PDB file of C-alpha atoms and ligand atoms in Angstrom:
ATOM      1  CA  UNK A 169       5.528 -14.802 -19.987  1.00 65.00           C
ATOM      2  CA  UNK A 170       8.601 -15.423 -17.909  1.00 91.00           C
ATOM      3  CA  UNK A 171       8.325 -12.866 -15.154  1.00 98.00           C
ATOM      4  CA  UNK A 172       5.607 -11.703 -12.767  1.00 98.00           C
ATOM      5  CA  UNK A 173       5.644  -8.232 -14.292  1.00 98.00           C
ATOM      6  CA  UNK A 174       5.309  -9.344 -17.910  1.00 98.00           C
ATOM      7  CA  UNK A 175       2.646 -11.922 -17.030  1.00 98.00           C
ATOM      8  CA  UNK A 176       0.623  -9.284 -15.194  1.00 98.00           C
ATOM      9  CA  UNK A 177       1.131  -6.764 -17.982  1.00 98.00           C
ATOM     10  CA  UNK A 178      -0.557  -9.118 -20.443  1.00 97.00           C
ATOM     11  CA  UNK A 179      -3.695  -8.806 -18.321  1.00 98.00           C
ATOM     12  CA  UNK A 180      -3.347  -5.017 -18.179  1.00 98.00           C
ATOM     13  CA  UNK A 181      -2.152  -5.096 -14.565  1.00 98.00           C
ATOM     14  CA  UNK A 182       1.088  -4.506 -12.725  1.00 98.00           C
ATOM     15  CA  UNK A 183       2.919  -6.785 -10.336  1.00 98.00           C
ATOM     16  CA  UNK A 184       4.879  -4.864  -7.712  1.00 98.00           C
ATOM     17  CA  UNK A 185       6.997  -5.301  -4.609  1.00 99.00           C
ATOM     18  CA  UNK A 186       7.732  -3.514  -1.349  1.00 99.00           C
ATOM     19  CA  UNK A 187      11.372  -2.466  -1.196  1.00 98.00           C
ATOM     20  CA  UNK A 188      13.775  -1.365   1.530  1.00 98.00           C
ATOM     21  CA  UNK A 189      16.400   1.084   0.373  1.00 98.00           C
ATOM     22  CA  UNK A 190      19.298  -0.324   2.331  1.00 98.00           C
ATOM     23  CA  UNK A 191      18.923  -3.634   0.499  1.00 98.00           C
ATOM     24  CA  UNK A 192      19.670  -2.093  -2.879  1.00 98.00           C
ATOM     25  CA  UNK A 193      23.321  -3.072  -2.363  1.00 98.00           C
ATOM     26  CA  UNK A 194      22.357  -6.782  -2.177  1.00 98.00           C
ATOM     27  CA  UNK A 195      22.872  -8.132  -5.702  1.00 98.00           C
ATOM     28  CA  UNK A 196      20.559 -11.124  -5.269  1.00 98.00           C
ATOM     29  CA  UNK A 197      17.816  -8.811  -4.014  1.00 98.00           C
ATOM     30  CA  UNK A 198      18.305  -6.247  -6.799  1.00 98.00           C
ATOM     31  CA  UNK A 199      18.508  -8.966  -9.431  1.00 98.00           C
ATOM     32  CA  UNK A 200      15.083 -10.351  -8.482  1.00 98.00           C
ATOM     33  CA  UNK A 201      13.633  -6.851  -8.084  1.00 98.00           C
ATOM     34  CA  UNK A 202      14.818  -5.676 -11.495  1.00 98.00           C
ATOM     35  CA  UNK A 203      13.708  -8.839 -13.248  1.00 98.00           C
ATOM     36  CA  UNK A 204      10.364  -9.687 -11.733  1.00 98.00           C
ATOM     37  CA  UNK A 205       8.548  -6.520 -10.672  1.00 98.00           C
ATOM     38  CA  UNK A 206       7.103  -3.544 -12.540  1.00 98.00           C
ATOM     39  CA  UNK A 207       6.093  -1.312  -9.617  1.00 98.00           C
ATOM     40  CA  UNK A 208       7.990  -0.487  -6.460  1.00 98.00           C
ATOM     41  CA  UNK A 209       6.649   0.640  -3.062  1.00 99.00           C
ATOM     42  CA  UNK A 210       9.125   1.922  -0.470  1.00 99.00           C
ATOM     43  CA  UNK A 211       8.333  -0.066   2.660  1.00 98.00           C
ATOM     44  CA  UNK A 212       9.303   2.679   5.123  1.00 98.00           C
ATOM     45  CA  UNK A 213      11.199   5.477   3.375  1.00 98.00           C
ATOM     46  CA  UNK A 214       8.142   7.615   2.576  1.00 99.00           C
ATOM     47  CA  UNK A 215       6.588   7.405   6.035  1.00 98.00           C
ATOM     48  CA  UNK A 216       6.285  10.602   8.029  1.00 98.00           C
ATOM     49  CA  UNK A 217       9.244   9.944  10.342  1.00 98.00           C
ATOM     50  CA  UNK A 218      11.462   9.423   7.305  1.00 98.00           C
ATOM     51  CA  UNK A 219      10.342  12.318   5.096  1.00 98.00           C
ATOM     52  CA  UNK A 220       9.702  15.005   7.743  1.00 98.00           C
ATOM     53  CA  UNK A 221      11.930  14.150  10.741  1.00 98.00           C
ATOM     54  CA  UNK A 222      11.746  17.753  11.934  1.00 98.00           C
ATOM     55  CA  UNK A 223       8.805  20.013  11.275  1.00 98.00           C
ATOM     56  CA  UNK A 224       8.935  21.470   7.766  1.00 98.00           C
ATOM     57  CA  UNK A 225      12.455  20.116   7.207  1.00 98.00           C
ATOM     58  CA  UNK A 226      12.082  17.386   4.659  1.00 98.00           C
ATOM     59  CA  UNK A 227      14.474  14.568   3.919  1.00 98.00           C
ATOM     60  CA  UNK A 228      13.746  12.821   0.678  1.00 98.00           C
ATOM     61  CA  UNK A 229      17.144  11.124   0.301  1.00 98.00           C
ATOM     62  CA  UNK A 230      16.167   7.625   1.546  1.00 98.00           C
ATOM     63  CA  UNK A 231      13.012   7.570  -0.577  1.00 98.00           C
ATOM     64  CA  UNK A 232      14.797   9.049  -3.589  1.00 98.00           C
ATOM     65  CA  UNK A 233      17.283   6.193  -3.514  1.00 98.00           C
ATOM     66  CA  UNK A 234      14.401   3.814  -4.190  1.00 98.00           C
ATOM     67  CA  UNK A 235      12.494   6.131  -6.546  1.00 98.00           C
ATOM     68  CA  UNK A 236      15.587   6.803  -8.647  1.00 98.00           C
ATOM     69  CA  UNK A 237      16.386   3.107  -8.887  1.00 98.00           C
ATOM     70  CA  UNK A 238      12.838   2.283  -9.888  1.00 98.00           C
ATOM     71  CA  UNK A 239      12.550   5.015 -12.519  1.00 98.00           C
ATOM     72  CA  UNK A 240      15.972   4.180 -13.981  1.00 98.00           C
ATOM     73  CA  UNK A 241      14.750   0.595 -14.331  1.00 98.00           C
ATOM     74  CA  UNK A 242      11.588   1.758 -16.082  1.00 98.00           C
ATOM     75  CA  UNK A 243       9.363   0.889 -13.152  1.00 98.00           C
ATOM     76  CA  UNK A 244       6.576   2.911 -11.540  1.00 98.00           C
ATOM     77  CA  UNK A 245       6.384   3.923  -7.864  1.00 98.00           C
ATOM     78  CA  UNK A 246       3.521   3.626  -5.418  1.00 98.00           C
ATOM     79  CA  UNK A 247       3.914   6.176  -2.638  1.00 98.00           C
ATOM     80  CA  UNK A 248       3.394   4.750   0.844  1.00 98.00           C
ATOM     81  CA  UNK A 249       2.228   6.584   2.868  1.00 98.00           C
ATOM     82  CA  UNK A 250       1.456  10.230   3.558  1.00 99.00           C
ATOM     83  CA  UNK A 251      -0.591   9.922   6.784  1.00 98.00           C
ATOM     84  CA  UNK A 252      -0.493   7.023   9.235  1.00 98.00           C
ATOM     85  CA  UNK A 253      -1.119   6.717  12.958  1.00 98.00           C
ATOM     86  CA  UNK A 254       2.265   4.970  13.295  1.00 98.00           C
ATOM     87  CA  UNK A 255       5.703   5.895  12.038  1.00 97.00           C
ATOM     88  CA  UNK A 256       5.366   9.476  13.245  1.00 98.00           C
ATOM     89  CA  UNK A 257       8.246  11.772  14.258  1.00 98.00           C
ATOM     90  CA  UNK A 258       8.185  13.012  17.825  1.00 97.00           C
ATOM     91  CA  UNK A 259       7.551  16.656  16.885  1.00 98.00           C
ATOM     92  CA  UNK A 260       4.157  15.662  15.566  1.00 97.00           C
ATOM     93  CA  UNK A 261       3.103  14.147  18.877  1.00 89.00           C
ATOM     94  CA  UNK A 262       3.395  17.566  20.541  1.00 90.00           C
ATOM     95  CA  UNK A 263       0.838  19.167  18.191  1.00 97.00           C
ATOM     96  CA  UNK A 264      -2.930  19.184  18.344  1.00 96.00           C
ATOM     97  CA  UNK A 265      -5.933  21.050  16.999  1.00 97.00           C
ATOM     98  CA  UNK A 266      -5.435  23.590  14.246  1.00 98.00           C
ATOM     99  CA  UNK A 267      -1.619  23.442  14.492  1.00 98.00           C
ATOM    100  CA  UNK A 268      -1.660  19.694  13.928  1.00 98.00           C
ATOM    101  CA  UNK A 269      -4.187  20.019  11.089  1.00 98.00           C
ATOM    102  CA  UNK A 270      -1.998  22.624   9.382  1.00 98.00           C
ATOM    103  CA  UNK A 271       1.158  20.527   9.841  1.00 98.00           C
ATOM    104  CA  UNK A 272      -0.658  17.481   8.497  1.00 98.00           C
ATOM    105  CA  UNK A 273      -1.833  19.259   5.350  1.00 98.00           C
ATOM    106  CA  UNK A 274       1.552  20.892   4.859  1.00 98.00           C
ATOM    107  CA  UNK A 275       3.120  17.427   4.920  1.00 98.00           C
ATOM    108  CA  UNK A 276       0.688  16.127   2.298  1.00 99.00           C
ATOM    109  CA  UNK A 277       1.229  19.166   0.110  1.00 99.00           C
ATOM    110  CA  UNK A 278       5.028  19.228   0.314  1.00 98.00           C
ATOM    111  CA  UNK A 279       5.596  15.519  -0.263  1.00 99.00           C
ATOM    112  CA  UNK A 280       3.099  15.129  -3.109  1.00 99.00           C
ATOM    113  CA  UNK A 281       4.427  18.273  -4.768  1.00 98.00           C
ATOM    114  CA  UNK A 282       8.025  17.028  -4.505  1.00 98.00           C
ATOM    115  CA  UNK A 283       7.153  13.708  -6.098  1.00 98.00           C
ATOM    116  CA  UNK A 284       4.825  15.072  -8.753  1.00 98.00           C
ATOM    117  CA  UNK A 285       5.426  13.157 -11.969  1.00 97.00           C
ATOM    118  CA  UNK A 286       7.423  10.439 -10.196  1.00 98.00           C
ATOM    119  CA  UNK A 287       4.848   8.727  -7.989  1.00 98.00           C
ATOM    120  CA  UNK A 288       1.954   7.275  -9.939  1.00 98.00           C
ATOM    121  CA  UNK A 289      -0.263   6.509  -6.926  1.00 98.00           C
ATOM    122  CA  UNK A 290      -0.245   7.562  -3.275  1.00 99.00           C
ATOM    123  CA  UNK A 291      -1.560   5.846  -0.203  1.00 99.00           C
ATOM    124  CA  UNK A 292      -2.780   9.198   1.069  1.00 99.00           C
ATOM    125  CA  UNK A 293      -4.150   7.753   4.294  1.00 99.00           C
ATOM    126  CA  UNK A 294      -3.211   4.399   5.782  1.00 98.00           C
ATOM    127  CA  UNK A 295      -5.136   2.436   8.443  1.00 98.00           C
ATOM    128  CA  UNK A 296      -7.639   5.054   9.648  1.00 98.00           C
ATOM    129  CA  UNK A 297     -10.288   2.567  10.776  1.00 98.00           C
ATOM    130  CA  UNK A 298     -10.426   0.514  13.982  1.00 98.00           C
ATOM    131  CA  UNK A 299     -10.487  -3.262  14.131  1.00 97.00           C
ATOM    132  CA  UNK A 300     -13.404  -5.038  15.706  1.00 94.00           C
ATOM    133  CA  UNK A 301     -17.109  -4.813  15.178  1.00 95.00           C
ATOM    134  CA  UNK A 302     -17.894  -1.132  15.596  1.00 96.00           C
ATOM    135  CA  UNK A 303     -16.811   0.208  12.190  1.00 97.00           C
ATOM    136  CA  UNK A 304     -15.443   3.237  14.001  1.00 98.00           C
ATOM    137  CA  UNK A 305     -12.472   5.338  13.061  1.00 98.00           C
ATOM    138  CA  UNK A 306      -9.216   4.453  14.753  1.00 98.00           C
ATOM    139  CA  UNK A 307      -8.298   6.892  17.464  1.00 98.00           C
ATOM    140  CA  UNK A 308      -5.209   8.883  16.471  1.00 98.00           C
ATOM    141  CA  UNK A 309      -3.842  12.368  16.727  1.00 98.00           C
ATOM    142  CA  UNK A 310      -5.074  13.063  13.190  1.00 98.00           C
ATOM    143  CA  UNK A 311      -8.541  11.694  13.970  1.00 98.00           C
ATOM    144  CA  UNK A 312      -8.774  13.978  16.999  1.00 98.00           C
ATOM    145  CA  UNK A 313      -8.509  17.011  14.674  1.00 98.00           C
ATOM    146  CA  UNK A 314     -11.949  16.084  13.326  1.00 97.00           C
ATOM    147  CA  UNK A 315     -13.649  13.442  11.210  1.00 97.00           C
ATOM    148  CA  UNK A 316     -12.964  15.388   8.017  1.00 98.00           C
ATOM    149  CA  UNK A 317      -9.183  14.925   8.293  1.00 98.00           C
ATOM    150  CA  UNK A 318      -9.167  12.181   5.636  1.00 99.00           C
ATOM    151  CA  UNK A 319     -11.029  14.153   3.007  1.00 98.00           C
ATOM    152  CA  UNK A 320      -8.941  17.237   3.772  1.00 98.00           C
ATOM    153  CA  UNK A 321      -5.835  15.161   3.079  1.00 99.00           C
ATOM    154  CA  UNK A 322      -7.197  13.915  -0.253  1.00 99.00           C
ATOM    155  CA  UNK A 323      -8.086  17.453  -1.347  1.00 99.00           C
ATOM    156  CA  UNK A 324      -4.588  18.677  -0.441  1.00 98.00           C
ATOM    157  CA  UNK A 325      -2.926  15.813  -2.309  1.00 99.00           C
ATOM    158  CA  UNK A 326      -5.027  16.416  -5.442  1.00 98.00           C
ATOM    159  CA  UNK A 327      -4.249  20.119  -5.390  1.00 98.00           C
ATOM    160  CA  UNK A 328      -0.480  19.545  -5.106  1.00 98.00           C
ATOM    161  CA  UNK A 329      -0.269  16.704  -7.623  1.00 98.00           C
ATOM    162  CA  UNK A 330      -3.260  16.397  -9.962  1.00 98.00           C
ATOM    163  CA  UNK A 331      -1.540  13.582 -11.852  1.00 97.00           C
ATOM    164  CA  UNK A 332      -1.208  10.989  -9.101  1.00 98.00           C
ATOM    165  CA  UNK A 333      -3.876   8.432  -8.270  1.00 98.00           C
ATOM    166  CA  UNK A 334      -5.021   8.889  -4.652  1.00 99.00           C
ATOM    167  CA  UNK A 335      -5.718   5.786  -2.598  1.00 99.00           C
ATOM    168  CA  UNK A 336      -7.062   4.873   0.802  1.00 99.00           C
ATOM    169  CA  UNK A 337      -5.141   1.857   2.175  1.00 99.00           C
ATOM    170  CA  UNK A 338      -5.975  -0.516   5.049  1.00 98.00           C
ATOM    171  CA  UNK A 339      -5.670  -4.078   6.358  1.00 98.00           C
ATOM    172  CA  UNK A 340      -8.399  -6.536   7.332  1.00 97.00           C
ATOM    173  CA  UNK A 341     -10.774  -5.103   4.756  1.00 98.00           C
ATOM    174  CA  UNK A 342     -10.570  -8.200   2.580  1.00 98.00           C
ATOM    175  CA  UNK A 343     -13.688  -9.807   4.071  1.00 98.00           C
ATOM    176  CA  UNK A 344     -16.832  -8.141   2.751  1.00 97.00           C
ATOM    177  CA  UNK A 345     -18.839  -8.939   5.877  1.00 96.00           C
ATOM    178  CA  UNK A 346     -16.405  -7.405   8.368  1.00 97.00           C
ATOM    179  CA  UNK A 347     -17.512  -4.177  10.031  1.00 98.00           C
ATOM    180  CA  UNK A 348     -14.226  -2.505   9.122  1.00 98.00           C
ATOM    181  CA  UNK A 349     -14.666  -3.359   5.439  1.00 98.00           C
ATOM    182  CA  UNK A 350     -18.185  -1.976   5.500  1.00 98.00           C
ATOM    183  CA  UNK A 351     -17.031   1.212   7.229  1.00 98.00           C
ATOM    184  CA  UNK A 352     -14.351   1.822   4.575  1.00 98.00           C
ATOM    185  CA  UNK A 353     -16.921   1.034   1.903  1.00 98.00           C
ATOM    186  CA  UNK A 354     -19.307   3.653   3.299  1.00 98.00           C
ATOM    187  CA  UNK A 355     -16.535   6.246   3.462  1.00 98.00           C
ATOM    188  CA  UNK A 356     -15.542   5.674  -0.159  1.00 99.00           C
ATOM    189  CA  UNK A 357     -19.182   5.769  -1.255  1.00 98.00           C
ATOM    190  CA  UNK A 358     -19.639   9.033   0.612  1.00 98.00           C
ATOM    191  CA  UNK A 359     -16.442  10.482  -0.871  1.00 98.00           C
ATOM    192  CA  UNK A 360     -17.541   9.618  -4.399  1.00 98.00           C
ATOM    193  CA  UNK A 361     -21.003  11.075  -3.746  1.00 98.00           C
ATOM    194  CA  UNK A 362     -19.574  14.362  -2.484  1.00 98.00           C
ATOM    195  CA  UNK A 363     -16.730  14.705  -5.000  1.00 98.00           C
ATOM    196  CA  UNK A 364     -13.855  14.061  -2.596  1.00 98.00           C
ATOM    197  CA  UNK A 365     -10.972  13.108  -4.926  1.00 98.00           C
ATOM    198  CA  UNK A 366     -10.350   9.411  -4.272  1.00 99.00           C
ATOM    199  CA  UNK A 367      -9.220   7.103  -7.104  1.00 99.00           C
ATOM    200  CA  UNK A 368      -8.367   3.803  -5.486  1.00 98.00           C
ATOM    201  CA  UNK A 369      -8.647   1.547  -2.465  1.00 99.00           C
ATOM    202  CA  UNK A 370      -5.623  -0.474  -1.398  1.00 99.00           C
ATOM    203  CA  UNK A 371      -6.296  -3.756   0.411  1.00 99.00           C
ATOM    204  CA  UNK A 372      -3.093  -4.629   2.222  1.00 98.00           C
ATOM    205  CA  UNK A 373      -3.867  -8.380   2.108  1.00 98.00           C
ATOM    206  CA  UNK A 374      -1.656  -9.689   4.907  1.00 98.00           C
ATOM    207  CA  UNK A 375      -3.007 -13.207   5.239  1.00 98.00           C
ATOM    208  CA  UNK A 376      -2.449 -15.725   8.027  1.00 97.00           C
ATOM    209  CA  UNK A 377      -3.969 -19.018   9.146  1.00 94.00           C
ATOM    210  CA  UNK A 378      -6.466 -17.030  11.231  1.00 94.00           C
ATOM    211  CA  UNK A 379      -7.072 -14.465   8.491  1.00 95.00           C
ATOM    212  CA  UNK A 380      -7.021 -16.507   5.276  1.00 96.00           C
ATOM    213  CA  UNK A 381      -7.788 -15.332   1.770  1.00 98.00           C
ATOM    214  CA  UNK A 382     -11.586 -15.035   1.903  1.00 98.00           C
ATOM    215  CA  UNK A 383     -13.610 -17.277  -0.391  1.00 96.00           C
ATOM    216  CA  UNK A 384     -15.493 -14.139  -1.529  1.00 96.00           C
ATOM    217  CA  UNK A 385     -12.390 -11.936  -1.914  1.00 98.00           C
ATOM    218  CA  UNK A 386     -13.407 -11.068  -5.494  1.00 98.00           C
ATOM    219  CA  UNK A 387     -16.794  -9.860  -4.213  1.00 98.00           C
ATOM    220  CA  UNK A 388     -15.123  -7.436  -1.837  1.00 98.00           C
ATOM    221  CA  UNK A 389     -12.898  -6.149  -4.602  1.00 98.00           C
ATOM    222  CA  UNK A 390     -15.834  -5.839  -7.030  1.00 98.00           C
ATOM    223  CA  UNK A 391     -18.018  -4.021  -4.525  1.00 98.00           C
ATOM    224  CA  UNK A 392     -15.331  -1.399  -3.922  1.00 98.00           C
ATOM    225  CA  UNK A 393     -14.682  -1.138  -7.693  1.00 98.00           C
ATOM    226  CA  UNK A 394     -18.378  -0.630  -8.326  1.00 98.00           C
ATOM    227  CA  UNK A 395     -18.175   2.582  -6.330  1.00 98.00           C
ATOM    228  CA  UNK A 396     -15.995   3.975  -9.148  1.00 98.00           C
ATOM    229  CA  UNK A 397     -12.494   3.378  -7.773  1.00 98.00           C
ATOM    230  CA  UNK A 398      -9.653   1.100  -8.763  1.00 98.00           C
ATOM    231  CA  UNK A 399      -8.641  -1.546  -6.249  1.00 99.00           C
ATOM    232  CA  UNK A 400      -5.209  -2.982  -5.664  1.00 98.00           C
ATOM    233  CA  UNK A 401      -3.662  -5.615  -3.401  1.00 98.00           C
ATOM    234  CA  UNK A 402      -1.000  -3.407  -1.909  1.00 99.00           C
ATOM    235  CA  UNK A 403       0.999  -5.467   0.617  1.00 99.00           C
ATOM    236  CA  UNK A 404       0.184  -9.074  -0.236  1.00 98.00           C
ATOM    237  CA  UNK A 405       1.883 -11.744   1.837  1.00 98.00           C
ATOM    238  CA  UNK A 406       0.517 -15.138   2.914  1.00 98.00           C
ATOM    239  CA  UNK A 407       1.773 -17.153   5.867  1.00 98.00           C
ATOM    240  CA  UNK A 408       2.612 -20.739   5.039  1.00 98.00           C
ATOM    241  CA  UNK A 409       4.708 -22.911   2.796  1.00 98.00           C
ATOM    242  CA  UNK A 410       4.587 -25.407  -0.022  1.00 98.00           C
ATOM    243  CA  UNK A 411       1.477 -26.369  -1.934  1.00 98.00           C
ATOM    244  CA  UNK A 412      -0.950 -24.887   0.603  1.00 98.00           C
ATOM    245  CA  UNK A 413       0.662 -21.469   0.415  1.00 98.00           C
ATOM    246  CA  UNK A 414       0.788 -21.723  -3.348  1.00 98.00           C
ATOM    247  CA  UNK A 415      -2.917 -22.447  -3.493  1.00 98.00           C
ATOM    248  CA  UNK A 416      -3.666 -19.428  -1.294  1.00 98.00           C
ATOM    249  CA  UNK A 417      -1.591 -17.191  -3.550  1.00 98.00           C
ATOM    250  CA  UNK A 418      -3.445 -18.596  -6.534  1.00 98.00           C
ATOM    251  CA  UNK A 419      -6.757 -17.642  -4.887  1.00 98.00           C
ATOM    252  CA  UNK A 420      -5.634 -14.111  -4.113  1.00 98.00           C
ATOM    253  CA  UNK A 421      -4.358 -13.498  -7.637  1.00 98.00           C
ATOM    254  CA  UNK A 422      -7.418 -15.058  -9.212  1.00 98.00           C
ATOM    255  CA  UNK A 423      -9.673 -12.766  -7.167  1.00 98.00           C
ATOM    256  CA  UNK A 424      -7.908  -9.705  -8.580  1.00 98.00           C
ATOM    257  CA  UNK A 425      -8.023 -11.055 -12.103  1.00 98.00           C
ATOM    258  CA  UNK A 426     -11.791 -11.531 -11.793  1.00 98.00           C
ATOM    259  CA  UNK A 427     -12.305  -7.787 -11.289  1.00 98.00           C
ATOM    260  CA  UNK A 428     -11.460  -5.486 -14.206  1.00 98.00           C
ATOM    261  CA  UNK A 429     -10.771  -2.555 -11.895  1.00 98.00           C
ATOM    262  CA  UNK A 430      -8.327  -4.577  -9.817  1.00 98.00           C
ATOM    263  CA  UNK A 431      -5.344  -2.955 -11.498  1.00 98.00           C
ATOM    264  CA  UNK A 432      -2.390  -4.491  -9.724  1.00 98.00           C
ATOM    265  CA  UNK A 433      -0.851  -6.601  -7.010  1.00 99.00           C
ATOM    266  CA  UNK A 434       2.119  -5.787  -4.789  1.00 99.00           C
ATOM    267  CA  UNK A 435       3.821  -8.372  -2.592  1.00 99.00           C
ATOM    268  CA  UNK A 436       5.339  -6.983   0.603  1.00 99.00           C
ATOM    269  CA  UNK A 437       8.956  -7.926   0.102  1.00 99.00           C
ATOM    270  CA  UNK A 438      11.229  -9.939  -2.182  1.00 99.00           C
ATOM    271  CA  UNK A 439      12.494 -12.997  -0.226  1.00 98.00           C
ATOM    272  CA  UNK A 440      11.040 -14.546   2.932  1.00 98.00           C
ATOM    273  CA  UNK A 441      14.065 -13.221   4.818  1.00 98.00           C
ATOM    274  CA  UNK A 442      13.199  -9.671   3.672  1.00 98.00           C
ATOM    275  CA  UNK A 443       9.689  -9.855   5.087  1.00 98.00           C
ATOM    276  CA  UNK A 444       8.487  -7.738   8.012  1.00 98.00           C
ATOM    277  CA  UNK A 445       7.171 -11.081   9.359  1.00 98.00           C
ATOM    278  CA  UNK A 446       9.910 -13.374   8.164  1.00 98.00           C
ATOM    279  CA  UNK A 447       8.892 -16.243  10.466  1.00 98.00           C
ATOM    280  CA  UNK A 448       5.657 -16.616   8.462  1.00 98.00           C
ATOM    281  CA  UNK A 449       7.775 -17.233   5.302  1.00 98.00           C
ATOM    282  CA  UNK A 450       5.009 -15.332   3.463  1.00 98.00           C
ATOM    283  CA  UNK A 451       6.658 -14.343   0.162  1.00 99.00           C
ATOM    284  CA  UNK A 452       7.400 -15.754  -3.295  1.00 98.00           C
ATOM    285  CA  UNK A 453      11.154 -16.262  -3.033  1.00 98.00           C
ATOM    286  CA  UNK A 454      12.970 -18.173  -0.308  1.00 98.00           C
ATOM    287  CA  UNK A 455      15.840 -16.761   1.727  1.00 98.00           C
ATOM    288  CA  UNK A 456      18.349 -17.766  -0.963  1.00 98.00           C
ATOM    289  CA  UNK A 457      16.303 -16.056  -3.692  1.00 98.00           C
ATOM    290  CA  UNK A 458      14.942 -19.298  -5.189  1.00 98.00           C
ATOM    291  CA  UNK A 459      11.393 -19.351  -6.564  1.00 98.00           C
ATOM    292  CA  UNK A 460       8.954 -21.052  -4.224  1.00 98.00           C
ATOM    293  CA  UNK A 461       5.856 -23.066  -5.247  1.00 98.00           C
ATOM    294  CA  UNK A 462       3.902 -19.909  -4.538  1.00 98.00           C
ATOM    295  CA  UNK A 463       5.871 -18.114  -7.250  1.00 98.00           C
ATOM    296  CA  UNK A 464       4.961 -20.736  -9.840  1.00 98.00           C
ATOM    297  CA  UNK A 465       1.324 -20.630  -8.731  1.00 98.00           C
ATOM    298  CA  UNK A 466       1.181 -16.851  -9.177  1.00 98.00           C
ATOM    299  CA  UNK A 467       2.888 -16.964 -12.564  1.00 98.00           C
ATOM    300  CA  UNK A 468       0.532 -19.705 -13.735  1.00 98.00           C
ATOM    301  CA  UNK A 469      -2.520 -17.851 -12.453  1.00 98.00           C
ATOM    302  CA  UNK A 470      -1.654 -14.579 -14.183  1.00 98.00           C
TER     303      UNK A 470
HETATM  304  C1  XIL B 120       6.103  -2.373   7.774  1.00 92.00           C
HETATM  305  C2  XIL B 120       7.458  -2.539   7.126  1.00 92.00           C
HETATM  306  O1  XIL B 120       7.406  -3.604   6.191  1.00 92.00           O
HETATM  307  C3  XIL B 120       8.487  -2.806   8.173  1.00 92.00           C
HETATM  308  O2  XIL B 120       9.802  -2.812   7.631  1.00 92.00           O
HETATM  309  C4  XIL B 120       8.414  -1.768   9.274  1.00 92.00           C
HETATM  310  O3  XIL B 120       9.289  -2.127  10.334  1.00 92.00           O
HETATM  311  C5  XIL B 120       7.006  -1.593   9.821  1.00 92.00           C
HETATM  312  O4  XIL B 120       6.125  -1.358   8.729  1.00 92.00           O
HETATM  313  N1  XIL B 120       1.043  -2.180   7.086  1.00 92.00           N
HETATM  314  C6  XIL B 120       1.610  -1.149   6.399  1.00 92.00           C
HETATM  315  C7  XIL B 120       3.063  -1.108   6.195  1.00 92.00           C
HETATM  316  O5  XIL B 120       0.897  -0.269   5.869  1.00 92.00           O
HETATM  317  O6  XIL B 120       3.598   0.195   6.178  1.00 92.00           O
HETATM  318  C8  XIL B 120       3.808  -1.922   7.219  1.00 92.00           C
HETATM  319  O7  XIL B 120       5.155  -2.025   6.771  1.00 92.00           O
HETATM  320  C9  XIL B 120       3.179  -3.315   7.339  1.00 92.00           C
HETATM  321  C10 XIL B 120       1.760  -3.217   7.784  1.00 92.00           C
END
């Protein structure tokens, strides 16, 4: 195969990319996007501050720009994200208790209903667990409405769009032994046991020198998958350069390929200069749009 998307497709998986709408006028960017990737995730345009800037007044125009481009190009869309502690509009900060819970569920319902048939999978909840060794939930306005806010969101999303896959997404859950990984694992196990509609777990997979691709990454993926969910690398990027970075990308891709329910990989941006952490040069194409050694390593691994 000659592209990331076609190589991944041969294994029954997708290869996707995080996209920023305002870059769709950049021909180099769009050329790589259209050629190499089969799934598109809006990096910011589906976050709460973008889609519901004022309460119950929705603005889907920035997200639609990306969704329309993707669908016209025959690509699928991952929705990111319905509920997150960050990226919130100011009106939300003034709500609490039952008013906040109702606004939260209304948001989930309205956005998933609007995109029904266009978004194949949603990150329903993003980053709801705390870092560190406690395995606790992250404190947030949503969390303060009660521990059941996550399952309530999944139920609302399923009711509004029964066709979309519903995912829980988080970072630093790539190491099986970490308390945060175990806490997410217990939540997913509990959801499956009680019939809460969850279909997938997204592992963001932002790797650095201090947080490298774990040697047992495939074990983490397999353990989640064995709970009866798909797993996906949803925001993959790896700090580094040259052969070392290429080898780390090879490891990450190989881990996914080792697990049949690891259904796809998304890298979090096109070129290094498009990255949210550009100084880490963490992506597959350099600032000029040229393929890096990491690109070749991924293509060869697929
Ligand atoms: C990042 C975007 O890439 C940036 O453009 C934005 O300024 C901040 O958010 N985890 C997530 C993503 O789930 O939504 C974040 O995306 C990166 C970390």
